[in-house]
XYZ file of C-alpha atoms in Angstrom:
728
model
C -33.168 -20.157 -11.134
C -31.302 -19.705 -14.434
C -28.973 -22.587 -15.266
C -27.658 -21.401 -18.596
C -23.906 -21.110 -19.098
C -24.351 -17.827 -20.951
C -23.056 -14.661 -19.268
C -25.661 -12.448 -17.667
C -25.922 -9.499 -15.301
C -27.497 -9.315 -11.843
C -28.255 -6.141 -9.901
C -29.178 -6.072 -6.243
C -28.253 -5.417 -2.631
C -25.308 -7.200 -1.025
C -27.122 -8.795 1.881
C -24.550 -10.950 3.672
C -20.836 -11.713 3.366
C -20.161 -15.376 4.130
C -16.426 -15.335 3.459
C -13.941 -12.595 2.609
C -10.224 -12.432 1.874
C -8.771 -9.030 2.646
C -5.705 -9.644 0.509
C -7.278 -10.389 -2.852
C -10.890 -9.259 -2.273
C -12.378 -12.718 -2.881
C -15.930 -12.997 -1.518
C -18.624 -15.560 -1.048
C -21.758 -13.558 -0.376
C -25.550 -13.354 -0.618
C -26.966 -10.892 -3.135
C -30.669 -10.077 -3.200
C -31.521 -9.217 -6.825
C -34.064 -6.510 -7.555
C -37.666 -7.744 -7.337
C -36.529 -11.133 -5.994
C -37.797 -12.797 -2.825
C -34.677 -14.844 -2.144
C -31.001 -14.036 -2.160
C -28.527 -15.840 -4.444
C -24.921 -16.819 -3.747
C -22.267 -14.863 -5.625
C -18.556 -15.679 -5.680
C -15.630 -13.736 -7.095
C -13.323 -10.828 -6.385
C -15.165 -7.798 -4.993
C -12.454 -5.751 -3.241
C -13.698 -3.137 -0.816
C -17.451 -3.822 -1.054
C -19.661 -3.810 2.060
C -23.035 -5.178 3.051
C -25.876 -2.953 1.893
C -24.138 -1.693 -1.249
C -25.884 -2.020 -4.572
C -23.912 -4.304 -6.881
C -24.159 -4.868 -10.590
C -22.362 -8.137 -11.350
C -21.678 -9.893 -14.625
C -20.803 -13.560 -14.825
C -22.054 -17.108 -15.249
C -24.077 -19.589 -13.261
C -22.490 -22.777 -11.984
C -23.412 -25.514 -9.521
C -21.252 -26.284 -6.496
C -21.433 -29.970 -5.526
C -22.121 -29.133 -1.878
C -23.654 -25.645 -1.909
C -25.760 -25.725 -5.048
C -26.193 -22.886 -7.605
C -23.660 -20.041 -7.507
C -23.164 -16.968 -9.634
C -19.465 -16.614 -10.529
C -18.824 -12.950 -11.183
C -16.183 -11.751 -13.612
C -17.031 -8.020 -13.434
C -18.810 -5.790 -10.947
C -19.878 -2.213 -10.254
C -20.618 -0.915 -6.783
C -22.781 1.970 -5.587
C -23.701 3.229 -2.158
C -27.089 1.872 -1.055
C -30.138 3.858 -2.070
C -32.911 1.794 -0.486
C -33.856 1.770 3.185
C -33.114 -1.952 3.261
C -29.616 -1.423 1.829
C -28.822 1.536 4.077
C -29.795 -0.506 7.164
C -27.441 -3.283 6.076
C -24.663 -0.837 5.245
C -24.689 1.159 8.468
C -25.448 -1.878 10.617
C -22.373 -3.742 9.358
C -20.069 -1.875 11.758
C -18.331 -0.207 8.842
C -18.651 3.308 10.280
C -17.030 3.737 13.689
C -19.486 4.815 16.336
C -22.588 3.370 14.633
C -23.778 0.123 16.194
C -26.478 -2.032 14.642
C -29.087 -0.640 17.039
C -28.063 2.966 16.419
C -28.115 2.342 12.672
C -31.731 1.200 12.981
C -32.710 4.401 14.834
C -30.880 6.676 12.349
C -32.514 5.006 9.336
C -35.929 5.041 11.052
C -35.548 8.816 11.415
C -34.136 9.755 8.002
C -35.066 6.862 5.678
C -33.596 7.033 2.172
C -31.976 10.413 3.004
C -29.813 8.887 5.743
C -26.501 8.852 3.913
C -27.010 12.362 2.573
C -27.783 13.583 6.096
C -24.605 12.013 7.515
C -22.484 13.388 4.682
C -23.914 16.909 4.270
C -26.045 17.734 7.322
C -24.435 15.749 10.121
C -25.624 18.172 12.808
C -29.135 16.781 12.217
C -27.998 13.448 13.634
C -28.710 15.025 17.023
C -32.400 14.528 16.200
C -31.850 10.831 16.956
C -32.076 9.668 20.577
C -28.623 8.958 22.033
C -26.697 11.240 19.666
C -25.301 14.474 21.046
C -23.145 17.107 19.397
C -19.828 15.345 20.054
C -21.101 11.970 18.873
C -22.594 13.490 15.733
C -19.213 15.057 14.970
C -17.328 11.800 15.497
C -19.807 9.898 13.272
C -19.293 12.487 10.532
C -15.520 12.175 10.888
C -15.693 8.372 10.700
C -18.041 8.592 7.685
C -15.657 10.934 5.833
C -12.737 8.599 6.552
C -14.654 5.562 5.298
C -15.764 7.477 2.203
C -12.164 8.376 1.452
C -11.076 4.747 1.844
C -13.944 3.608 -0.391
C -13.047 6.121 -3.109
C -9.391 5.115 -2.829
C -10.373 1.472 -3.180
C -12.415 2.192 -6.297
C -9.423 4.077 -7.740
C -6.795 1.424 -7.014
C -8.357 -2.045 -6.921
C -8.606 -2.285 -10.741
C -4.786 -2.290 -10.699
C -4.490 -5.196 -8.278
C -4.059 -3.158 -5.089
C -5.553 -5.218 -2.243
C -7.961 -3.845 0.401
C -5.276 -4.149 3.082
C -2.847 -2.184 0.904
C -5.508 0.480 0.302
C -5.781 0.846 4.070
C -1.982 1.163 4.381
C -2.009 3.863 1.703
C -4.744 5.769 3.495
C -2.918 5.486 6.817
C 0.235 6.825 5.169
C -1.242 9.735 3.162
C -4.586 10.414 4.886
C -7.308 12.477 3.188
C -4.959 13.618 0.443
C -4.072 10.060 -0.625
C -5.947 10.189 -3.937
C -4.471 13.607 -4.790
C -0.954 12.397 -3.956
C -1.363 9.350 -6.191
C -2.751 11.376 -9.077
C 0.143 13.806 -8.734
C 2.769 11.022 -8.733
C 1.598 7.399 -8.553
C 5.206 6.216 -8.207
C 5.169 7.452 -4.602
C 3.377 4.213 -3.750
C 6.368 2.085 -4.769
C 8.684 4.183 -2.604
C 6.539 4.354 0.511
C 4.142 1.377 0.623
C 5.588 -2.087 1.136
C 4.145 -4.642 -1.254
C 3.322 -2.187 -4.049
C 5.886 -2.299 -6.792
C 6.876 -0.189 -9.737
C 4.858 -2.265 -12.211
C 1.601 -1.592 -10.353
C 2.406 2.115 -10.165
C 3.264 2.067 -13.861
C -0.171 0.694 -14.782
C -1.817 3.454 -12.745
C 0.412 6.106 -14.324
C -0.287 4.935 -17.876
C -4.026 5.087 -17.207
C -3.571 8.639 -15.929
C -1.805 9.637 -19.116
C 1.719 9.939 -17.724
C 4.129 9.593 -20.653
C 6.683 6.836 -21.145
C 9.574 9.304 -21.048
C 8.217 11.506 -18.268
C 10.856 12.358 -15.644
C 8.814 10.963 -12.770
C 8.446 7.610 -14.566
C 12.081 7.422 -15.666
C 13.416 8.364 -12.225
C 11.149 5.872 -10.482
C 12.070 3.251 -13.077
C 15.777 3.678 -12.451
C 15.133 3.280 -8.727
C 13.161 0.138 -9.542
C 16.010 -1.297 -11.613
C 18.520 -0.589 -8.852
C 16.213 -2.155 -6.273
C 15.952 -5.289 -8.422
C 19.739 -5.417 -8.647
C 20.005 -5.020 -4.893
C 17.440 -7.797 -4.371
C 19.768 -10.005 -6.432
C 22.510 -9.287 -3.892
C 24.406 -6.468 -5.641
C 25.478 -3.338 -3.806
C 26.710 -1.569 -6.961
C 26.394 -1.653 -10.722
C 28.503 -0.292 -13.586
C 26.935 2.728 -15.257
C 26.803 1.264 -18.778
C 25.100 -1.930 -17.593
C 22.654 0.011 -15.435
C 21.673 2.190 -18.412
C 21.190 -0.894 -20.582
C 18.940 -2.477 -17.966
C 16.916 0.716 -17.607
C 16.483 0.925 -21.394
C 15.324 -2.702 -21.466
C 12.973 -2.515 -18.485
C 11.433 0.871 -19.240
C 11.504 0.827 -23.070
C 13.228 4.213 -23.214
C 16.154 5.653 -25.165
C 19.697 5.666 -23.736
C 19.725 9.452 -23.651
C 16.539 9.469 -21.562
C 18.030 6.938 -19.124
C 21.234 8.990 -18.814
C 19.227 12.140 -18.045
C 17.327 10.198 -15.395
C 20.594 9.096 -13.761
C 21.702 12.717 -13.513
C 18.406 13.663 -11.847
C 18.377 10.807 -9.334
C 21.994 11.600 -8.438
C 21.166 15.293 -7.982
C 18.190 14.327 -5.792
C 20.432 11.943 -3.792
C 18.327 8.940 -4.715
C 21.442 7.161 -6.020
C 25.139 7.540 -5.217
C 28.028 7.523 -7.689
C 31.464 5.938 -7.185
C 34.454 6.368 -9.480
C 36.859 3.427 -9.511
C 40.396 4.414 -10.543
C 38.928 6.981 -12.907
C 37.922 4.245 -15.326
C 34.564 2.841 -14.292
C 31.609 4.672 -12.829
C 29.470 2.626 -10.432
C 26.045 3.500 -9.106
C 24.746 2.540 -5.683
C 21.673 2.956 -3.524
C 22.940 5.511 -0.961
C 22.835 3.255 2.091
C 24.875 0.575 0.257
C 27.487 3.243 -0.518
C 27.446 4.405 3.108
C 27.568 0.890 4.582
C 30.606 -0.161 2.541
C 32.387 3.042 3.508
C 31.560 2.457 7.174
C 33.002 -1.068 7.070
C 36.255 0.287 5.621
C 36.472 3.141 8.135
C 35.778 0.766 11.029
C 38.396 -1.645 9.699
C 41.038 1.091 9.619
C 40.014 2.345 13.077
C 40.258 -1.096 14.721
C 43.442 -2.183 12.928
C 45.320 0.994 13.794
C 44.737 0.838 17.561
C 46.574 -1.323 20.135
C 44.844 -4.386 21.592
C 43.241 -4.419 25.020
C 44.028 -8.128 25.604
C 46.392 -9.124 28.384
C 49.662 -10.800 27.352
C 49.023 -14.341 26.110
C 51.819 -16.859 25.509
C 50.162 -18.421 22.514
C 52.046 -21.722 22.395
C 51.411 -22.396 26.072
C 47.778 -21.324 25.655
C 47.297 -23.772 22.801
C 48.851 -26.588 24.858
C 46.613 -25.724 27.806
C 43.481 -25.726 25.600
C 44.555 -29.042 24.053
C 44.936 -30.656 27.470
C 41.549 -29.277 28.482
C 39.919 -30.689 25.328
C 41.442 -34.122 25.957
C 42.729 -34.774 22.445
C 45.543 -33.579 20.208
C 44.862 -30.663 17.872
C 45.874 -30.781 14.241
C 48.700 -28.546 13.081
C 46.294 -26.308 11.143
C 44.064 -25.984 14.206
C 47.021 -24.950 16.359
C 48.029 -22.336 13.792
C 44.451 -21.039 13.643
C 44.187 -20.616 17.427
C 47.499 -18.766 17.516
C 46.459 -16.550 14.598
C 43.138 -15.614 16.203
C 44.822 -14.671 19.482
C 47.449 -12.498 17.787
C 45.299 -10.366 15.435
C 42.588 -7.849 16.172
C 40.624 -8.775 13.053
C 40.732 -12.336 11.751
C 38.727 -14.831 9.707
C 38.333 -18.569 10.102
C 36.793 -20.434 7.158
C 36.265 -24.071 6.296
C 33.698 -26.726 5.489
C 32.035 -29.310 7.755
C 34.312 -31.598 9.749
C 37.397 -29.386 9.383
C 37.630 -28.420 13.038
C 36.064 -24.953 13.282
C 34.165 -25.969 16.416
C 37.315 -27.279 18.109
C 39.098 -24.004 17.407
C 36.188 -21.925 18.699
C 35.987 -23.922 21.930
C 39.729 -23.540 22.459
C 39.735 -19.792 21.775
C 36.777 -19.174 24.096
C 38.360 -21.298 26.846
C 41.687 -19.449 26.623
C 40.064 -16.017 26.618
C 37.823 -16.803 29.570
C 40.792 -18.168 31.533
C 42.477 -14.801 30.916
C 39.351 -12.965 32.181
C 38.725 -11.510 28.735
C 35.181 -10.330 28.148
C 33.916 -12.415 25.210
C 30.684 -11.981 23.285
C 29.407 -14.561 20.785
C 26.822 -13.910 18.095
C 25.375 -15.221 14.828
C 22.978 -13.794 12.214
C 20.053 -16.109 13.102
C 18.528 -17.411 16.305
C 19.177 -21.032 15.396
C 22.790 -20.349 14.500
C 23.249 -18.470 17.798
C 21.760 -21.380 19.726
C 24.078 -23.817 17.961
C 27.053 -21.558 18.757
C 26.098 -21.664 22.430
C 25.877 -25.457 22.363
C 29.246 -25.950 20.667
C 31.242 -23.465 22.765
C 29.502 -23.741 26.128
C 29.201 -19.939 26.203
C 26.166 -17.724 25.705
C 25.444 -16.835 22.076
C 22.863 -14.432 20.692
C 21.735 -12.949 17.410
C 23.628 -9.961 16.079
C 20.399 -7.934 16.171
C 20.013 -8.580 19.895
C 23.692 -8.013 20.483
C 23.450 -4.557 18.894
C 20.053 -3.790 20.514
C 17.812 -2.454 17.780
C 15.542 0.408 18.842
C 12.331 0.345 16.759
C 11.407 3.885 17.768
C 14.661 5.260 16.353
C 14.965 2.728 13.528
C 18.597 2.017 14.396
C 20.861 0.016 16.691
C 21.567 1.557 20.088
C 24.966 -0.128 20.243
C 27.170 1.727 17.767
C 30.461 3.588 17.391
C 29.564 6.143 20.067
C 28.187 3.431 22.404
C 30.251 0.355 21.512
C 29.983 -3.200 22.787
C 31.323 -3.831 26.272
C 33.512 -6.639 25.034
C 37.201 -7.263 24.546
C 36.636 -10.002 21.985
C 33.641 -10.562 19.678
C 33.139 -13.838 17.797
C 30.587 -14.051 14.969
C 29.670 -17.445 13.512
C 28.003 -18.089 10.136
C 29.639 -14.925 8.827
C 28.848 -15.872 5.211
C 25.316 -14.715 6.044
C 26.404 -11.162 6.864
C 24.992 -8.661 4.406
C 26.609 -5.281 3.967
C 24.156 -3.384 6.142
C 24.406 -5.715 9.139
C 28.179 -5.981 8.771
C 28.512 -2.184 8.808
C 26.514 -1.958 12.041
C 28.577 -4.771 13.585
C 31.959 -3.276 12.653
C 30.912 0.126 13.985
C 29.982 -1.406 17.332
C 33.413 -3.005 17.887
C 35.406 -0.992 20.414
C 38.625 0.459 18.989
C 40.831 -1.715 21.209
C 38.704 -4.874 20.854
C 39.096 -7.969 18.677
C 36.711 -9.429 16.100
C 36.748 -12.983 14.770
C 34.517 -13.909 11.823
C 33.808 -17.624 11.323
C 32.085 -19.006 8.261
C 32.070 -21.341 5.285
C 33.034 -19.347 2.201
C 31.652 -22.079 -0.083
C 28.083 -21.672 1.124
C 25.539 -19.377 -0.476
C 26.130 -15.680 0.137
C 23.853 -13.589 2.332
C 20.157 -13.184 1.561
C 20.644 -9.414 1.787
C 22.860 -7.394 -0.518
C 26.614 -7.831 -0.416
C 29.208 -10.583 -0.214
C 30.992 -9.430 2.896
C 32.949 -12.522 3.966
C 34.198 -13.204 0.434
C 35.135 -9.545 -0.067
C 37.017 -9.383 3.232
C 38.964 -12.528 2.369
C 39.619 -11.336 -1.191
C 41.032 -8.008 0.014
C 44.029 -9.744 1.626
C 43.853 -7.099 4.366
C 42.654 -9.467 7.111
C 44.466 -12.621 8.335
C 42.596 -15.734 7.166
C 42.891 -19.372 8.196
C 41.467 -21.781 5.631
C 40.660 -25.215 7.036
C 40.614 -27.953 4.422
C 41.503 -31.139 6.322
C 38.576 -33.364 7.330
C 39.279 -35.008 10.686
C 38.928 -38.725 11.306
C 35.785 -38.510 13.402
C 34.106 -36.459 10.658
C 35.237 -38.821 7.903
C 32.740 -41.372 9.193
C 29.893 -39.051 8.205
C 28.580 -39.579 4.691
C 27.069 -36.086 4.853
C 30.548 -34.594 5.340
C 32.005 -36.872 2.659
C 29.463 -35.951 0.003
C 29.536 -32.253 0.942
C 33.277 -32.067 0.321
C 32.973 -34.138 -2.853
C 30.423 -31.627 -4.175
C 32.653 -28.723 -3.194
C 35.494 -30.264 -5.188
C 33.281 -30.883 -8.214
C 33.316 -34.668 -7.750
C 30.088 -36.346 -8.859
C 29.716 -39.129 -6.324
C 26.136 -40.355 -5.944
C 25.008 -43.017 -3.461
C 22.997 -45.978 -4.676
C 19.430 -44.857 -5.349
C 16.306 -46.486 -3.921
C 12.864 -46.465 -5.518
C 10.590 -46.274 -2.487
C 10.556 -44.411 0.812
C 10.119 -47.793 2.484
C 13.587 -48.715 1.158
C 15.275 -45.932 3.128
C 17.260 -47.316 6.060
C 17.949 -45.984 9.523
C 21.719 -46.614 9.618
C 22.633 -44.454 6.608
C 22.940 -40.690 6.964
C 22.979 -39.800 3.235
C 20.481 -41.448 0.859
C 19.046 -40.859 -2.609
C 15.401 -41.603 -3.435
C 14.791 -41.653 -7.182
C 12.062 -39.520 -8.770
C 11.840 -38.649 -12.444
C 9.421 -35.701 -12.409
C 7.931 -33.086 -10.092
C 4.697 -34.949 -9.398
C 6.515 -38.143 -8.433
C 9.010 -36.134 -6.407
C 6.348 -34.381 -4.300
C 4.481 -37.662 -3.715
C 7.641 -39.404 -2.549
C 8.569 -36.509 -0.232
C 5.230 -36.980 1.540
C 6.043 -40.661 1.966
C 9.501 -39.842 3.327
C 7.795 -37.888 6.109
C 5.158 -40.493 6.902
C 7.033 -43.777 6.313
C 10.625 -42.857 7.139
C 10.738 -39.836 9.446
C 7.663 -40.680 11.501
C 7.746 -44.456 10.963
C 11.304 -45.790 10.745
C 13.053 -43.012 12.706
C 10.222 -42.317 15.152
C 10.793 -38.556 14.911
C 8.392 -35.621 14.913
C 7.936 -34.839 11.199
C 7.163 -31.173 11.880
C 9.928 -30.283 14.336
C 12.665 -32.758 13.426
C 12.570 -32.758 9.617
C 12.850 -29.963 7.078
C 12.326 -29.863 3.329
C 14.761 -27.545 1.508
C 13.769 -26.787 -2.081
C 15.811 -25.028 -4.784
C 12.793 -23.141 -6.158
C 9.463 -21.708 -5.031
C 7.334 -22.606 -8.052
C 6.299 -25.944 -9.508
C 4.904 -29.124 -8.015
C 8.213 -29.756 -6.250
C 8.630 -26.117 -5.264
C 8.295 -24.518 -1.835
C 4.709 -23.326 -2.343
C 3.131 -26.605 -3.434
C 5.161 -28.730 -1.022
C 3.960 -26.575 1.864
C 0.339 -27.107 0.837
C 0.814 -30.877 0.555
C 2.809 -31.254 3.755
C 0.400 -29.102 5.759
C -2.515 -31.277 4.632
C -0.588 -34.460 5.403
C 1.039 -33.552 8.729
C -1.364 -31.134 10.433
C -4.928 -32.289 11.127
C -5.830 -29.318 13.347
C -9.143 -27.628 12.529
C -8.495 -24.289 14.262
C -7.516 -22.071 11.333
C -7.446 -18.616 9.734
C -7.460 -17.940 5.979
C -5.132 -15.302 4.621
C -4.560 -14.738 0.934
C -3.950 -18.030 -0.778
C -2.992 -19.687 2.508
C -4.877 -21.044 5.481
C -2.922 -21.027 8.733
C -3.681 -23.745 11.291
C -2.735 -24.235 14.899
C 0.453 -26.319 14.968
C 1.707 -25.074 11.595
C 5.419 -24.502 11.102
C 5.884 -20.935 9.785
C 8.748 -18.672 8.743
C 9.171 -14.908 9.109
C 9.963 -13.363 5.726
C 11.296 -9.944 6.749
C 12.953 -8.301 9.717
C 10.498 -6.975 12.288
C 12.458 -5.113 14.900
C 9.343 -4.179 16.880
C 8.626 -7.855 17.545
C 12.310 -8.915 17.683
C 11.817 -11.470 14.910
C 13.919 -11.586 11.817
C 13.958 -12.806 8.254
C 14.334 -16.601 8.304
C 13.156 -17.203 11.892
C 11.036 -20.374 12.080
C 8.270 -20.873 14.641
C 5.138 -22.866 15.461
C 1.596 -21.439 15.569
C 0.376 -22.022 19.133
C -3.105 -20.498 18.916
C -5.524 -18.744 16.559
C -8.071 -16.175 17.725
C -10.486 -15.986 14.809
C -12.762 -13.414 16.495
C -10.020 -10.834 17.017
C -7.952 -11.944 14.023
C -4.793 -12.817 15.991
C -2.330 -15.628 15.293
C 0.170 -16.436 18.067
C 3.533 -17.883 17.016
C 6.267 -19.331 19.214
C 9.759 -18.644 17.836
C 11.890 -20.816 20.137
C 10.492 -19.144 23.253
C 9.835 -15.708 21.736
C 6.013 -15.705 21.588
C 4.645 -13.170 19.103
C 1.076 -12.091 18.273
C 0.267 -11.349 14.628
C -2.760 -9.277 13.727
C -4.269 -10.260 10.401
C -2.508 -7.587 8.254
C 0.841 -8.675 9.738
C 0.387 -12.185 8.352
C 1.808 -10.898 5.062
C 5.212 -11.354 6.760
C 4.587 -15.050 7.475
C 4.687 -18.092 5.259
C 4.351 -21.827 5.830
C 7.691 -23.490 6.561
C 7.193 -27.228 6.148
C 9.291 -26.514 3.077
C 11.588 -23.506 2.750
C 14.033 -22.367 0.104
C 17.649 -23.413 0.488
C 18.548 -19.727 0.716
C 16.268 -19.327 3.747
C 17.891 -22.306 5.497
C 21.269 -20.608 5.902
C 22.493 -20.587 9.472
C 20.171 -23.434 10.502
C 20.651 -27.145 11.065
C 17.986 -29.809 11.212
C 18.099 -33.459 12.351
C 16.673 -34.585 8.996
C 16.857 -32.684 5.701
C 14.867 -33.658 2.587
C 15.925 -32.050 -0.705
C 13.909 -32.222 -3.955
C 16.345 -32.108 -6.863
C 15.239 -32.360 -10.483
C 16.351 -31.181 -13.889
C 13.269 -28.922 -13.798
C 15.249 -26.899 -11.205
C 17.957 -26.245 -13.816
C 17.989 -22.474 -13.236
C 19.095 -23.060 -9.641
C 21.326 -26.109 -10.032
C 24.579 -24.695 -8.712
C 27.329 -26.252 -6.613
C 27.092 -23.819 -3.698
C 23.306 -24.280 -3.548
C 23.338 -28.062 -3.166
C 26.406 -27.841 -0.891
C 24.553 -25.438 1.415
C 21.471 -27.679 1.467
C 23.384 -30.854 2.323
C 25.376 -29.193 5.115
C 22.115 -28.231 6.879
C 21.535 -31.873 7.821
C 22.807 -32.971 11.242
C 21.897 -36.667 11.166
C 20.128 -37.535 7.898
C 19.999 -36.108 4.378
C 17.615 -37.574 1.818
C 17.707 -36.295 -1.745
C 14.524 -37.005 -3.691
C 14.949 -36.614 -7.407
C 17.110 -37.276 -10.424
C 20.805 -38.258 -10.147
C 21.406 -36.319 -13.387
C 20.241 -33.123 -11.661
C 22.614 -33.837 -8.775
C 25.457 -34.176 -11.302
C 24.430 -30.940 -13.047
C 24.516 -29.019 -9.762
C 27.872 -30.513 -8.730
C 29.472 -29.652 -12.068
C 28.125 -26.089 -12.133
C 30.500 -23.877 -10.173
C 29.453 -20.763 -12.102
C 27.121 -19.251 -9.542
C 26.002 -15.762 -10.407
C 28.569 -13.327 -9.062
C 27.522 -10.232 -7.155
C 28.721 -6.767 -7.961
C 30.054 -5.141 -4.792
C 32.700 -2.525 -4.031
C 33.802 -3.521 -0.531
C 36.878 -5.429 -1.714
C 37.924 -2.528 -3.960
C 37.447 -0.019 -1.165
C 39.535 -2.111 1.216
C 42.408 -2.439 -1.238
C 42.687 1.231 -2.170
C-alpha cells in the first residue's frame, strides 16, 4: 500500500458506502481500484455518488489511528458503471425504485454490460427477465429516467456547493426541466428553493457566461439586497441607500441599479412608497401590505363603539385590589383604568414594575363582567407563563389565529374574526410586522386589544419594530411603568436589569471559580479573560453549580444565552461542548456538522405551520429511528416527527442566541460576555439576556465587556414605515 504523502490518482468501482452525509456529501467508503484484489478506504466529499459507479479520485494517503490507511480525496470524477461487477452494485443499492437486489441480479445476468443501455433505451426488453411484465418495465424505466435526471442535476450543481438534499428539492420543484430552468435563469433557485442564496446562484450564472450587468442578475441582486435588509429587521429602505447597497454588493454602476429598480417595481417584485413627496422608500410587497393592514385595522377598531358592558372603573379597581389582597400602586390603578376605557391600549415596563398585577386585575374584572377574554403570546413558553400569572388560558398567537397549512394563511381573519370581546397579547415586543398585521385583522370591530411588553428589550426576530412604532405614533394610549415594587427590589436580577437600562455600570463582585458560586445569590459574575477560558468555565457552571450546588437538571433547568454564534464562546461551539458534557446517550443520528442524540435539547429555527412548531420553540429529542431516518422531538407536549431532510430546521439548544431567547424564562441563565463579542455588546441585548433568568443569572466573562454593553445604547435602528403611516 503506498504511504507517500505525494498526491496521486486512483480509479475504481465504489464498492461500499460506510458513512454518508446528505448535507455536504462527505463519504467514508470502500473503493476497489482497477486490477486490485482488495478495496481501499476513501474519505472526502463525493456528493451524489452511488455504489457501483466508477470513480477517479485524486488525493493523498494518510493513516487513521484506529482504522489504518485512508485515501483522502480532494478531487473526483464519477461515471456510470461499465463493468458487470459495478452494474450489480449500482442497481442492487436500491437507487432505482422497483429494482430490488435480487431483481438486479437477474437483470444483470440477462443483459450483462449492456444492462444500463437496455434500461435507458430499450426498456421493453426488460420483460425478458422473469418477474418483469409490461407495467413493471415501464415503472422501472420511469424511475431510471428520474434518477438519471437527479444525477445529471447533481453533477451540474454540486461544484457550486449545492448539497444532495438541495438537489432533490430542486428536482421536486422543477421536475424533468430543472436543468433547463437553471440554465435559462439560475437566479430562480434563490427565489424558490430555501437554503440556496443569491451568491450560489451568482457563481452558477458566472460560469454560464451571464454578464455582470445582465437584467436577470441585477434584478435578482436587488431582491437579494432587500432580503438582507429585511433579515436585519427593516421593512423599508430609502431609495438612495438601497441603490448604494446594490452598487456595493453587485459591483454595478448606479445607472444599472436604478434601471433594475424600475424593472422590479414594474414586475411587482418590490413596492414603492412616497413619504411627504420628499423621500422614496422601497419595500418587499408583503411588508408594504402588512403595514397598511395594521393601519387600516387600527382605524377600523378605533372608529367603532365598544362591545363591553358598562364598567365603573374606580369601583372595579377597588374590587380587584380587595381580591388581590394588597394595595395597588397609583400607576397600577391608572393603568387598569386606562386599559378598561380604551379599545386599543399598550402597557409597557421592565421587570418588577407590576405588569403581572395589572394583567391579573384586568382579567379578573373582565371575567366578573362576563366578558369573553382571550390571552396570547408569540411563543409557547411565553403563552404558558401568561397562563400561570393570570390564572386564565393562554396560547400562542399562531394557534389563536389558526393557521391553515393547505391555504398558507390564518383562518381567523377580518372576515372570520376572533370570538372575543377583549384580546390580551403579552411579550408584544416580539411581534413582527407580518404577525401583527394578521392579529390586528382578526380583532372584531367592536372588540378591545391590549398589548403588553417591555419596550427596552430586543425587537422582534422578524422584520419590523411594531411595539415601538405604535408607541411612537402617539395614536394609542400607553402606560409606562417605571416604579420597581418593594417585593421586586429584593431581586438582584431586577436591580441589575434596571441599572443596565439606565446606563449604570454596577457589577457584582467577581469570583474566579465555579466552585465559588453560592446558592443564596441570584446574580453572580464569574471572571474569564478569553473565549477558551469562558467556555471551560461555563461547562463547570453546569456540572459544579447547576447540577452540584443547586441540584437542578442541567438540561431542562439551565440555559446558556450567547451574544454571538461564532467563536469558542459562541452558540455553535458551546452546544458541541455542552452536548458532550451533559448527554451521554449513544442513540444518535448524524446530520451535517451535527450529531443529534436522544435526550438532546433542540430549537426550531423557522416556522413550520404543518407541524404547529415555530421559530424559537425548544424541545427534547425523545427517540431516534436510524433505520427510517426519523427523529422525534417533544415540544412541551407537542410531539413531532422529523424526517432527515427536515432536520435542517433544527439546531442544538444547550446554548441559544439571546435573540432566540425572547419570550422565554429559565430558572438559571448563563451568559458568556467578552470583549470578543464587541459587535453585539449593546444595552438592550444584555438587558434582554438578564431578564430571561427567573431565579439565577451567572455572567461568565470580562467585567469590561459588561461595562461596554451597558454604556452602548446605540443599538442599530430599524427602518420601518408603520409609525409614519399611523401619523399621516
